[in-house]
Amino acid sequence: MEMGNLHKLIEVKKQELIKLVEKYGFTHKQVLY
């Protein structure tokens, strides 16, 4: 797999995770740190 495609996939998954987390009332910093 190309690195560019992999990076894009990671970004999409990160955005999905952030949305899911915000839905449950967490901030994205609390998740990352």
Tab-separated table of N, CA and C in Angstrom:
chain	number	residue	atom	x	y	z
A	1	MET	N	0.838	-1.206	0.000
A	1	MET	CA	0.000	0.000	0.000
A	1	MET	C	0.870	1.253	0.000
A	2	GLU	N	0.462	2.234	-0.748
A	2	GLU	CA	1.202	3.498	-0.775
A	2	GLU	C	1.100	4.215	0.561
A	3	MET	N	2.178	4.885	0.939
A	3	MET	CA	2.179	5.629	2.198
A	3	MET	C	1.123	6.722	2.204
A	4	GLY	N	0.931	7.375	1.071
A	4	GLY	CA	-0.075	8.433	0.972
A	4	GLY	C	-1.476	7.920	1.272
A	5	ASN	N	-1.782	6.769	0.704
A	5	ASN	CA	-3.099	6.169	0.941
A	5	ASN	C	-3.263	5.753	2.393
A	6	LEU	N	-2.210	5.195	2.961
A	6	LEU	CA	-2.250	4.772	4.357
A	6	LEU	C	-2.462	5.971	5.270
A	7	HIS	N	-1.737	7.048	4.980
A	7	HIS	CA	-1.881	8.269	5.780
A	7	HIS	C	-3.299	8.815	5.691
A	8	LYS	N	-3.848	8.803	4.503
A	8	LYS	CA	-5.220	9.291	4.315
A	8	LYS	C	-6.214	8.442	5.101
A	9	LEU	N	-6.028	7.140	5.069
A	9	LEU	CA	-6.886	6.229	5.823
A	9	LEU	C	-6.814	6.513	7.320
A	10	ILE	N	-5.606	6.734	7.820
A	10	ILE	CA	-5.420	7.067	9.236
A	10	ILE	C	-6.141	8.361	9.582
A	11	GLU	N	-6.025	9.363	8.725
A	11	GLU	CA	-6.708	10.640	8.965
A	11	GLU	C	-8.221	10.453	9.031
A	12	VAL	N	-8.768	9.668	8.125
A	12	VAL	CA	-10.213	9.406	8.113
A	12	VAL	C	-10.635	8.704	9.401
A	13	LYS	N	-9.882	7.703	9.798
A	13	LYS	CA	-10.206	6.966	11.022
A	13	LYS	C	-10.120	7.871	12.241
A	14	LYS	N	-9.120	8.766	12.236
A	14	LYS	CA	-8.968	9.706	13.344
A	14	LYS	C	-10.175	10.632	13.440
A	15	GLN	N	-10.634	11.129	12.293
A	15	GLN	CA	-11.817	11.999	12.274
A	15	GLN	C	-13.049	11.253	12.785
A	16	GLU	N	-13.198	10.011	12.371
A	16	GLU	CA	-14.326	9.197	12.842
A	16	GLU	C	-14.256	8.997	14.346
A	17	LEU	N	-13.061	8.731	14.840
A	17	LEU	CA	-12.861	8.537	16.272
A	17	LEU	C	-13.186	9.800	17.052
A	18	ILE	N	-12.717	10.943	16.545
A	18	ILE	CA	-12.996	12.229	17.191
A	18	ILE	C	-14.500	12.480	17.261
A	19	LYS	N	-15.204	12.235	16.175
A	19	LYS	CA	-16.662	12.424	16.163
A	19	LYS	C	-17.340	11.521	17.182
A	20	LEU	N	-16.910	10.277	17.228
A	20	LEU	CA	-17.484	9.316	18.164
A	20	LEU	C	-17.241	9.756	19.605
A	21	VAL	N	-16.033	10.180	19.864
A	21	VAL	CA	-15.645	10.626	21.198
A	21	VAL	C	-16.412	11.881	21.611
A	22	GLU	N	-16.544	12.833	20.697
A	22	GLU	CA	-17.299	14.056	20.997
A	22	GLU	C	-18.751	13.731	21.323
A	23	LYS	N	-19.285	12.743	20.629
A	23	LYS	CA	-20.651	12.289	20.862
A	23	LYS	C	-20.838	11.819	22.307
A	24	TYR	N	-19.804	11.220	22.852
A	24	TYR	CA	-19.871	10.743	24.233
A	24	TYR	C	-19.346	11.757	25.242
A	25	GLY	N	-19.077	12.973	24.781
A	25	GLY	CA	-18.775	14.069	25.687
A	25	GLY	C	-17.321	14.182	26.113
A	26	PHE	N	-16.424	13.517	25.415
A	26	PHE	CA	-15.002	13.682	25.704
A	26	PHE	C	-14.407	14.688	24.733
A	27	THR	N	-13.329	15.310	25.138
A	27	THR	CA	-12.575	16.107	24.175
A	27	THR	C	-11.499	15.227	23.575
A	28	HIS	N	-11.009	15.602	22.432
A	28	HIS	CA	-10.052	14.779	21.731
A	28	HIS	C	-8.695	14.802	22.399
A	29	LYS	N	-8.401	15.841	23.143
A	29	LYS	CA	-7.143	15.849	23.911
A	29	LYS	C	-7.159	14.825	25.039
A	30	GLN	N	-8.284	14.650	25.677
A	30	GLN	CA	-8.371	13.662	26.758
A	30	GLN	C	-8.106	12.252	26.239
A	31	VAL	N	-8.508	12.017	25.008
A	31	VAL	CA	-8.280	10.701	24.416
A	31	VAL	C	-6.814	10.512	24.039
A	32	LEU	N	-6.226	11.539	23.448
A	32	LEU	CA	-4.851	11.410	22.970
A	32	LEU	C	-3.829	11.408	24.097
A	33	TYR	N	-4.151	12.088	25.192
A	33	TYR	CA	-3.149	12.200	26.252
A	33	TYR	C	-3.572	11.489	27.515
